[in-house]
Coordinates of C-alpha atoms in Angstrom, one line a residue:
Chain A
M1121 CA -35.7 -7.7 -18.2
M1122 CA -37.9 -10.6 -17.0
S1123 CA -36.9 -13.7 -15.1
Y1124 CA -39.0 -16.8 -14.9
K1125 CA -38.7 -19.6 -12.4
R1126 CA -39.3 -22.8 -14.3
G1127 CA -40.2 -26.4 -13.4
P1128 CA -37.6 -29.0 -14.2
R1129 CA -39.0 -30.1 -17.6
C1130 CA -40.3 -27.2 -19.5
W1131 CA -38.2 -27.9 -22.6
W1132 CA -40.4 -30.2 -24.7
P1133 CA -39.7 -30.3 -28.3
H1134 CA -41.5 -27.8 -30.5
L1135 CA -45.2 -28.5 -31.2
V1136 CA -45.2 -31.5 -28.9
S1137 CA -45.0 -29.1 -26.0
K1138 CA -48.1 -27.3 -27.2
A1139 CA -50.5 -30.0 -26.0
L1140 CA -53.6 -27.8 -26.3
S1141 CA -52.8 -26.5 -29.8
L1142 CA -51.9 -30.0 -30.8
A1143 CA -55.2 -31.3 -29.7
I1144 CA -57.0 -28.7 -31.8
S1145 CA -54.9 -29.3 -34.9
Y1146 CA -55.0 -33.0 -34.6
A1147 CA -58.1 -33.6 -36.7
L1148 CA -56.8 -31.4 -39.5
T1149 CA -53.4 -33.1 -39.4
L1150 CA -55.0 -36.5 -39.7
S1151 CA -57.1 -35.6 -42.6
L1152 CA -54.1 -34.0 -44.4
R1153 CA -52.0 -37.0 -43.7
E1154 CA -54.6 -39.3 -45.2
K1155 CA -54.5 -37.3 -48.4
G1156 CA -50.6 -37.6 -48.5
K1157 CA -50.2 -33.8 -48.1
E1158 CA -47.6 -32.0 -45.9
M1159 CA -49.1 -30.8 -42.6
Y1160 CA -48.5 -27.1 -43.4
A1161 CA -49.6 -27.2 -47.0
S1162 CA -52.5 -24.9 -46.3
A1163 CA -50.0 -22.4 -44.9
G1164 CA -47.9 -22.3 -48.1
C1165 CA -45.6 -25.3 -48.1
L1166 CA -45.5 -26.8 -51.6
L1167 CA -43.5 -29.9 -50.8
S1168 CA -45.0 -33.3 -51.5
L1169 CA -43.3 -35.9 -49.4
H1170 CA -43.5 -39.6 -48.8
H1171 CA -45.4 -40.6 -45.6
S1172 CA -42.2 -41.5 -43.8
E1173 CA -40.4 -38.2 -44.6
K1174 CA -43.2 -36.0 -43.3
P1175 CA -42.7 -35.9 -39.6
E1176 CA -39.0 -34.9 -40.0
H1177 CA -39.8 -32.2 -42.5
E1178 CA -42.6 -30.8 -40.4
E1179 CA -40.2 -30.3 -37.5
V1180 CA -38.2 -27.8 -39.7
C1181 CA -40.8 -26.6 -42.1
E1182 CA -40.7 -22.8 -42.5
F1183 CA -44.5 -22.8 -42.8
R1184 CA -45.4 -24.3 -39.5
P1185 CA -46.7 -21.8 -37.1
Y1186 CA -44.5 -19.8 -34.8
T1187 CA -45.0 -20.5 -31.1
C1188 CA -44.5 -18.0 -28.3
P1189 CA -40.7 -17.7 -28.0
C1190 CA -40.7 -17.0 -24.2
P1191 CA -38.5 -19.7 -22.7
G1192 CA -40.0 -21.9 -20.1
A1193 CA -43.2 -19.9 -20.0
S1194 CA -46.5 -21.7 -20.1
C1195 CA -47.8 -19.5 -22.9
K1196 CA -49.6 -21.6 -25.6
W1197 CA -49.8 -18.9 -28.2
Q1198 CA -49.0 -19.6 -31.8
G1199 CA -49.4 -17.7 -35.0
S1200 CA -47.6 -16.2 -37.9
L1201 CA -44.1 -14.6 -37.7
E1202 CA -45.7 -11.1 -38.2
A1203 CA -47.9 -11.7 -35.1
V1204 CA -45.1 -12.7 -32.8
M1205 CA -44.0 -9.1 -31.8
P1206 CA -47.6 -7.9 -31.3
H1207 CA -48.2 -11.0 -29.1
L1208 CA -45.0 -10.3 -27.0
M1209 CA -46.0 -6.6 -26.6
H1210 CA -49.5 -7.5 -25.6
A1211 CA -49.1 -10.7 -23.5
H1212 CA -45.6 -10.3 -22.1
K1213 CA -45.4 -6.6 -21.3
S1214 CA -42.8 -7.0 -18.6
I1215 CA -40.1 -7.9 -21.1
T1216 CA -37.8 -4.9 -21.4
T1217 CA -36.6 -3.8 -24.9
L1218 CA -33.4 -1.9 -25.5
Q1219 CA -32.5 -0.1 -28.7
G1220 CA -29.1 -0.4 -30.3
E1221 CA -26.5 -2.8 -31.7
D1222 CA -24.5 -2.9 -28.5
I1223 CA -26.3 -3.2 -25.2
V1224 CA -25.9 -4.7 -21.7
F1225 CA -28.1 -7.6 -20.7
L1226 CA -28.2 -7.4 -16.9
A1227 CA -29.3 -10.5 -15.2
T1228 CA -30.2 -9.9 -11.6
D1229 CA -30.1 -12.3 -8.8
I1230 CA -28.2 -15.1 -10.6
N1231 CA -28.1 -17.0 -7.3
L1232 CA -31.8 -17.6 -7.4
P1233 CA -32.2 -21.4 -6.8
G1234 CA -33.5 -23.8 -9.4
A1235 CA -34.1 -23.4 -13.1
V1236 CA -34.5 -19.7 -14.0
D1237 CA -34.7 -17.8 -17.3
W1238 CA -33.8 -14.2 -17.9
V1239 CA -35.2 -12.6 -21.0
M1240 CA -35.0 -9.3 -22.7
M1241 CA -35.4 -7.9 -26.2
Q1242 CA -32.8 -5.9 -28.3
S1243 CA -34.0 -3.9 -31.3
C1244 CA -31.6 -3.0 -34.1
F1245 CA -31.1 -3.2 -37.9
G1246 CA -34.9 -3.0 -38.1
H1247 CA -35.3 -6.4 -36.3
H1248 CA -36.1 -7.6 -32.9
F1249 CA -33.8 -10.1 -31.1
M1250 CA -34.6 -12.0 -28.0
L1251 CA -31.8 -12.5 -25.4
V1252 CA -32.1 -15.5 -23.2
L1253 CA -30.0 -16.5 -20.2
E1254 CA -31.1 -19.8 -18.7
K1255 CA -29.8 -21.5 -15.6
Q1256 CA -30.5 -25.2 -15.4
E1257 CA -29.0 -28.5 -14.3
K1258 CA -28.3 -30.4 -17.6
Y1259 CA -26.1 -32.7 -15.5
E1260 CA -27.3 -33.6 -12.0
G1261 CA -25.6 -31.6 -9.3
H1262 CA -23.9 -29.3 -11.8
Q1263 CA -25.8 -26.0 -12.5
Q1264 CA -24.8 -24.2 -15.7
F1265 CA -25.8 -21.0 -17.4
F1266 CA -26.7 -20.9 -21.1
A1267 CA -26.9 -17.6 -23.0
I1268 CA -28.1 -17.2 -26.5
V1269 CA -29.6 -14.7 -29.0
L1270 CA -32.7 -15.5 -31.1
L1271 CA -34.0 -13.5 -34.1
I1272 CA -37.7 -12.8 -34.2
G1273 CA -37.5 -13.9 -37.9
T1274 CA -36.8 -16.8 -40.1
R1275 CA -33.7 -19.0 -40.1
K1276 CA -32.8 -17.5 -43.5
Q1277 CA -33.0 -13.9 -42.1
A1278 CA -31.0 -15.0 -39.0
E1279 CA -28.0 -16.0 -41.3
N1280 CA -27.5 -12.3 -42.1
F1281 CA -26.5 -11.5 -38.6
A1282 CA -23.9 -12.4 -36.0
Y1283 CA -24.0 -11.8 -32.3
R1284 CA -21.3 -11.5 -29.6
L1285 CA -21.9 -12.2 -25.9
E1286 CA -19.2 -11.0 -23.6
L1287 CA -18.5 -11.4 -19.9
N1288 CA -16.0 -8.9 -18.5
G1289 CA -14.3 -9.2 -15.2
N1290 CA -11.1 -8.4 -13.4
R1291 CA -8.5 -9.0 -16.1
R1292 CA -10.7 -11.7 -17.5
R1293 CA -13.0 -11.9 -20.5
L1294 CA -15.2 -14.7 -21.9
T1295 CA -16.7 -14.2 -25.3
W1296 CA -19.0 -16.3 -27.5
E1297 CA -19.7 -15.3 -31.1
A1298 CA -22.2 -17.0 -33.4
T1299 CA -25.2 -16.7 -35.7
P1300 CA -28.5 -15.9 -34.0
R1301 CA -31.0 -18.8 -33.9
S1302 CA -34.4 -18.2 -35.4
I1303 CA -37.3 -18.3 -32.9
H1304 CA -38.6 -21.0 -35.2
D1305 CA -35.9 -23.3 -33.9
G1306 CA -36.0 -22.1 -30.3
V1307 CA -33.3 -22.5 -27.7
A1308 CA -33.8 -26.1 -26.5
A1309 CA -31.7 -27.7 -29.3
A1310 CA -28.9 -25.1 -28.9
I1311 CA -28.7 -25.8 -25.2
M1312 CA -28.8 -29.5 -25.7
N1313 CA -25.7 -29.2 -28.0
S1314 CA -24.1 -26.5 -25.9
D1315 CA -24.2 -24.4 -29.1
C1316 CA -24.4 -21.1 -27.1
L1317 CA -22.4 -19.4 -24.4
V1318 CA -22.1 -22.0 -21.6
F1319 CA -20.6 -21.3 -18.2
D1320 CA -20.9 -22.7 -14.7
T1321 CA -21.7 -21.0 -11.4
S1322 CA -18.0 -20.6 -10.6
I1323 CA -17.4 -18.6 -13.8
A1324 CA -20.6 -16.7 -13.2
H1325 CA -19.2 -15.6 -9.8
L1326 CA -15.9 -14.5 -11.4
F1327 CA -17.9 -12.0 -13.5
A1328 CA -20.9 -11.2 -11.3
D1329 CA -21.2 -8.1 -9.2
N1330 CA -23.3 -8.5 -6.1
G1331 CA -25.3 -11.4 -7.6
N1332 CA -25.9 -9.5 -10.8
L1333 CA -24.4 -10.5 -14.1
G1334 CA -23.9 -8.0 -17.0
I1335 CA -23.6 -9.6 -20.4
N1336 CA -22.4 -7.3 -23.2
V1337 CA -24.5 -8.1 -26.3
T1338 CA -23.4 -6.9 -29.7
I1339 CA -25.3 -7.6 -32.9
S1340 CA -23.8 -7.1 -36.3
M1341 CA -24.7 -7.7 -39.9
C1342 CA -22.6 -10.0 -42.0
Chain B
M1393 CA 2.8 -31.4 -27.9
M1394 CA 2.5 -34.2 -25.3
S1395 CA -0.5 -35.9 -23.9
Y1396 CA -0.6 -37.7 -20.6
K1397 CA -3.3 -40.1 -19.5
R1398 CA -3.9 -39.6 -15.8
G1399 CA -5.5 -41.4 -12.9
P1400 CA -8.7 -39.9 -11.6
R1401 CA -7.1 -38.0 -8.7
C1402 CA -3.8 -36.5 -9.8
W1403 CA -4.5 -33.0 -8.6
W1404 CA -3.4 -32.9 -5.0
P1405 CA -2.6 -29.5 -3.6
H1406 CA 0.9 -28.2 -4.0
L1407 CA 3.5 -29.8 -1.6
V1408 CA 1.0 -32.4 -0.4
S1409 CA 1.2 -34.1 -3.8
K1410 CA 5.0 -34.4 -3.5
A1411 CA 4.9 -37.2 -1.0
L1412 CA 8.5 -38.1 -1.6
S1413 CA 9.9 -34.6 -1.3
L1414 CA 7.7 -34.0 1.6
A1415 CA 9.2 -36.9 3.5
I1416 CA 12.7 -35.7 2.7
S1417 CA 12.0 -32.2 3.9
Y1418 CA 10.0 -33.2 6.9
A1419 CA 12.8 -33.2 9.4
L1420 CA 14.0 -29.8 8.2
T1421 CA 10.5 -28.3 8.4
L1422 CA 10.0 -29.6 11.9
S1423 CA 13.3 -28.1 13.2
L1424 CA 12.5 -24.8 11.5
R1425 CA 9.0 -24.7 13.0
E1426 CA 10.3 -25.4 16.4
K1427 CA 12.5 -22.3 16.1
G1428 CA 9.5 -20.2 15.0
K1429 CA 11.0 -19.5 11.6
E1430 CA 9.3 -19.6 8.2
M1431 CA 9.8 -22.9 6.4
Y1432 CA 11.6 -21.2 3.4
A1433 CA 13.7 -18.8 5.5
S1434 CA 16.8 -20.6 4.4
A1435 CA 15.8 -19.9 0.7
G1436 CA 15.4 -16.2 1.3
C1437 CA 12.1 -15.5 3.0
L1438 CA 12.5 -12.8 5.6
L1439 CA 9.0 -13.0 7.1
S1440 CA 8.6 -13.8 10.8
L1441 CA 5.2 -15.2 11.4
H1442 CA 3.1 -16.5 14.2
H1443 CA 2.9 -20.3 14.3
S1444 CA -0.8 -20.3 13.1
E1445 CA 0.0 -18.1 10.1
K1446 CA 2.8 -20.1 8.8
P1447 CA 1.1 -23.0 6.9
E1448 CA -1.1 -20.4 5.0
H1449 CA 1.9 -18.3 4.1
E1450 CA 4.0 -21.2 3.1
E1451 CA 1.4 -22.2 0.5
V1452 CA 2.0 -18.9 -1.4
C1453 CA 5.6 -18.0 -0.3
E1454 CA 7.6 -16.9 -3.3
F1455 CA 10.6 -18.7 -1.8
R1456 CA 9.2 -22.2 -1.7
P1457 CA 10.8 -24.4 -4.3
Y1458 CA 9.3 -24.7 -7.8
T1459 CA 7.9 -28.2 -8.5
C1460 CA 7.8 -29.7 -12.0
P1461 CA 5.0 -27.9 -13.8
C1462 CA 4.0 -30.9 -16.0
P1463 CA 0.3 -31.6 -15.1
G1464 CA -0.6 -35.0 -13.9
A1465 CA 2.8 -36.3 -14.4
S1466 CA 4.5 -38.3 -11.7
C1467 CA 7.7 -36.3 -11.8
K1468 CA 8.8 -35.4 -8.3
W1469 CA 11.4 -32.8 -9.3
Q1470 CA 11.7 -29.6 -7.5
G1471 CA 14.2 -26.8 -7.6
S1472 CA 14.7 -23.1 -8.3
L1473 CA 12.8 -21.1 -11.0
E1474 CA 16.0 -20.9 -13.1
A1475 CA 16.3 -24.7 -13.0
V1476 CA 12.7 -25.3 -14.3
M1477 CA 13.4 -24.9 -18.1
P1478 CA 16.6 -27.0 -18.0
H1479 CA 14.7 -29.7 -16.1
L1480 CA 11.8 -29.6 -18.7
M1481 CA 14.3 -29.8 -21.6
H1482 CA 16.2 -32.6 -20.0
A1483 CA 13.5 -34.7 -18.4
H1484 CA 10.5 -33.9 -20.6
K1485 CA 12.0 -33.8 -24.1
S1486 CA 8.8 -34.8 -25.8
I1487 CA 7.1 -31.4 -25.0
T1488 CA 7.1 -29.4 -28.2
T1489 CA 8.0 -25.7 -28.1
L1490 CA 6.7 -23.2 -30.6
Q1491 CA 8.2 -19.7 -31.0
G1492 CA 6.0 -16.6 -31.3
E1493 CA 3.2 -14.6 -29.7
D1494 CA 0.5 -16.2 -31.8
I1495 CA 0.5 -19.9 -32.3
V1496 CA -1.9 -22.9 -32.6
F1497 CA -2.0 -25.4 -29.8
L1498 CA -3.2 -28.5 -31.6
A1499 CA -4.6 -31.2 -29.2
T1500 CA -4.9 -34.5 -31.0
D1501 CA -7.4 -37.3 -30.2
I1502 CA -9.5 -35.3 -27.8
N1503 CA -11.9 -38.3 -27.7
L1504 CA -9.3 -40.3 -25.8
P1505 CA -11.2 -41.8 -22.8
G1506 CA -10.6 -40.8 -19.2
A1507 CA -8.5 -37.9 -17.8
V1508 CA -6.0 -36.6 -20.3
D1509 CA -3.6 -33.7 -20.4
W1510 CA -2.2 -32.0 -23.5
V1511 CA 0.9 -29.9 -22.9
M1512 CA 3.1 -27.7 -25.0
M1513 CA 5.4 -24.7 -24.6
Q1514 CA 5.2 -21.3 -26.2
S1515 CA 8.3 -19.0 -26.3
C1516 CA 7.9 -15.2 -26.7
F1517 CA 8.9 -11.9 -25.1
G1518 CA 12.0 -13.7 -23.7
H1519 CA 9.8 -16.0 -21.6
H1520 CA 8.5 -19.5 -21.7
F1521 CA 4.8 -20.2 -21.3
M1522 CA 3.3 -23.7 -20.7
L1523 CA 0.0 -24.4 -22.4
V1524 CA -2.2 -27.0 -20.8
L1525 CA -5.4 -28.6 -22.0
E1526 CA -6.9 -30.9 -19.4
K1527 CA -9.9 -33.2 -19.8
Q1528 CA -11.4 -34.4 -16.6
E1529 CA -14.7 -35.2 -14.8
K1530 CA -15.0 -32.5 -12.2
Y1531 CA -18.6 -33.5 -11.9
E1532 CA -19.5 -37.2 -12.2
G1533 CA -20.7 -38.2 -15.6
H1534 CA -19.9 -34.7 -17.1
Q1535 CA -16.5 -34.5 -18.9
Q1536 CA -15.1 -31.1 -19.3
F1537 CA -12.0 -29.5 -20.9
F1538 CA -10.0 -26.9 -19.1
A1539 CA -7.4 -24.8 -21.0
I1540 CA -4.9 -22.4 -19.4
V1541 CA -1.6 -20.7 -19.9
L1542 CA 1.1 -20.7 -17.2
L1543 CA 4.3 -18.6 -17.1
I1544 CA 7.5 -20.2 -16.2
G1545 CA 8.1 -17.3 -13.9
T1546 CA 6.9 -15.7 -10.7
R1547 CA 3.4 -14.4 -10.0
K1548 CA 4.7 -10.9 -10.3
Q1549 CA 6.2 -11.5 -13.7
A1550 CA 3.0 -13.2 -14.9
E1551 CA 1.0 -9.9 -14.2
N1552 CA 2.9 -8.3 -17.0
F1553 CA 1.2 -10.5 -19.6
A1554 CA -2.2 -11.4 -20.9
Y1555 CA -3.2 -14.4 -22.9
R1556 CA -6.1 -15.2 -25.3
L1557 CA -7.3 -18.7 -26.1
E1558 CA -9.6 -19.0 -29.1
L1559 CA -11.7 -21.8 -30.5
N1560 CA -12.8 -21.1 -34.1
G1561 CA -15.5 -23.1 -35.8
N1562 CA -18.2 -22.7 -38.5
R1563 CA -19.6 -19.2 -37.8
R1564 CA -18.8 -19.7 -34.1
R1565 CA -16.0 -18.5 -31.8
L1566 CA -15.3 -19.0 -28.1
T1567 CA -12.6 -16.8 -26.5
W1568 CA -11.1 -16.7 -23.1
E1569 CA -8.7 -13.8 -22.1
A1570 CA -6.9 -13.6 -18.8
T1571 CA -3.6 -13.2 -17.0
P1572 CA -1.3 -16.2 -17.1
R1573 CA -0.8 -18.2 -13.9
S1574 CA 2.6 -18.6 -12.5
I1575 CA 3.8 -22.2 -12.4
H1576 CA 4.3 -21.5 -8.7
D1577 CA 0.5 -21.5 -8.4
G1578 CA -0.1 -24.4 -10.9
V1579 CA -3.3 -25.2 -12.6
A1580 CA -5.2 -27.1 -9.9
A1581 CA -6.7 -24.1 -8.2
A1582 CA -7.6 -22.4 -11.5
I1583 CA -9.5 -25.5 -12.6
M1584 CA -11.2 -25.8 -9.3
N1585 CA -12.5 -22.3 -9.7
S1586 CA -13.1 -22.6 -13.4
D1587 CA -10.8 -19.6 -13.8
C1588 CA -9.7 -20.7 -17.2
L1589 CA -11.3 -21.6 -20.6
V1590 CA -13.9 -24.3 -19.7
F1591 CA -15.9 -26.2 -22.3
D1592 CA -17.7 -29.5 -22.4
T1593 CA -17.4 -32.3 -25.0
S1594 CA -20.4 -31.0 -27.1
I1595 CA -18.6 -27.7 -27.5
A1596 CA -15.3 -29.5 -28.2
H1597 CA -17.0 -31.3 -31.0
L1598 CA -18.4 -28.1 -32.5
F1599 CA -14.8 -26.9 -32.9
A1600 CA -12.9 -30.1 -33.4
D1601 CA -11.8 -31.4 -36.8
N1602 CA -11.6 -35.2 -37.1
G1603 CA -11.0 -35.5 -33.3
N1604 CA -8.3 -32.8 -33.2
L1605 CA -8.9 -29.5 -31.6
G1606 CA -6.9 -26.4 -32.6
I1607 CA -6.7 -23.7 -29.9
N1608 CA -5.3 -20.3 -31.1
V1609 CA -3.1 -18.9 -28.3
T1610 CA -2.0 -15.3 -28.3
I1611 CA 0.3 -13.8 -25.6
S1612 CA 0.6 -10.1 -25.2
M1613 CA 2.3 -7.7 -22.8
C1614 CA 0.2 -5.4 -20.8

């Protein structure tokens, strides 16, 4: 398990955050745009869109490159889906992986001040899932925790799974069940819409033990 | 089901909120205090406490009178536990009661502005439970919903039960399981500590249908 301390504004939208890569791909994008082609046509996208429709499509296009899924990290890597796991194993060695459908994601020191991410990997059903717990102040003066599961895979693959996050305490249980997000979509939009397990510091303390919070994570096929 | 629109600060601590009753009982309290007795000695409390321990004990004393459990309402009624249900049926006729262990608490118009309470009763296992959904701004500019189940009974009786609140949406489910609170404790402290189902307006919208939010409520014995 790995925790990152983040600056207050790490969650730029996809691609826009990747200033460096953007600069490199800018010339290519421009020339493709002039020819009326979709930005990721060379990567396999066959759509032919009107000029005004392109930016919106490119945001969700399955053929745009995958960026490093580590939340809040400054890693500028991007590449194909197949290259994501090798990248994580090579460049983010400190992220723990647990095998199995039912594991415990133990976030230590949840009282660390400021914006913090806890990240680990879960491997089951022949796939890798990234578990993210993020602490941030979406509303000033009100710190909240957001927990979510991402599939290292496409949006379509993600629809074949369901996940359950469970906090267990003294005669109390809080459970969130949903479909994993694809790392192609990332966690920012989910957190923006509270489309994940959301709880505040008071709830965290109801379930934490000595500043450590255990989240039961169960993945299933559906 | 009944919804109240409330002012921003309806949640005074127990007893303090009951300004009128407090005034009436003040003379009695004073004379009991002078004699070194516990305030609710005449109601059956056998404890003999040091002067400094009394205010704290009186807050939780099983013998202090029950106040009207309707949240946010201006009702100043208080009386014995046995008198609570007759009071509710007489003075708060608009509160719906559903029979059964497993019911749906349908909160209509969750987009109503400001602080709002939705209240209904559930009757099962020979007991009455009060279901409360409250919308309020605990943190400025951040509206949240708090849902909880109260037993019309003592704290000791409440420990024999468990409740589950469940929001079901499109491939999403949020569940809170806990022990009901006694109406003797009320909901204010639970909301203060987030010791209930807490969700924000974004989550409410994920689960609401046309501005109405259905909460599945299941009571069980344990």
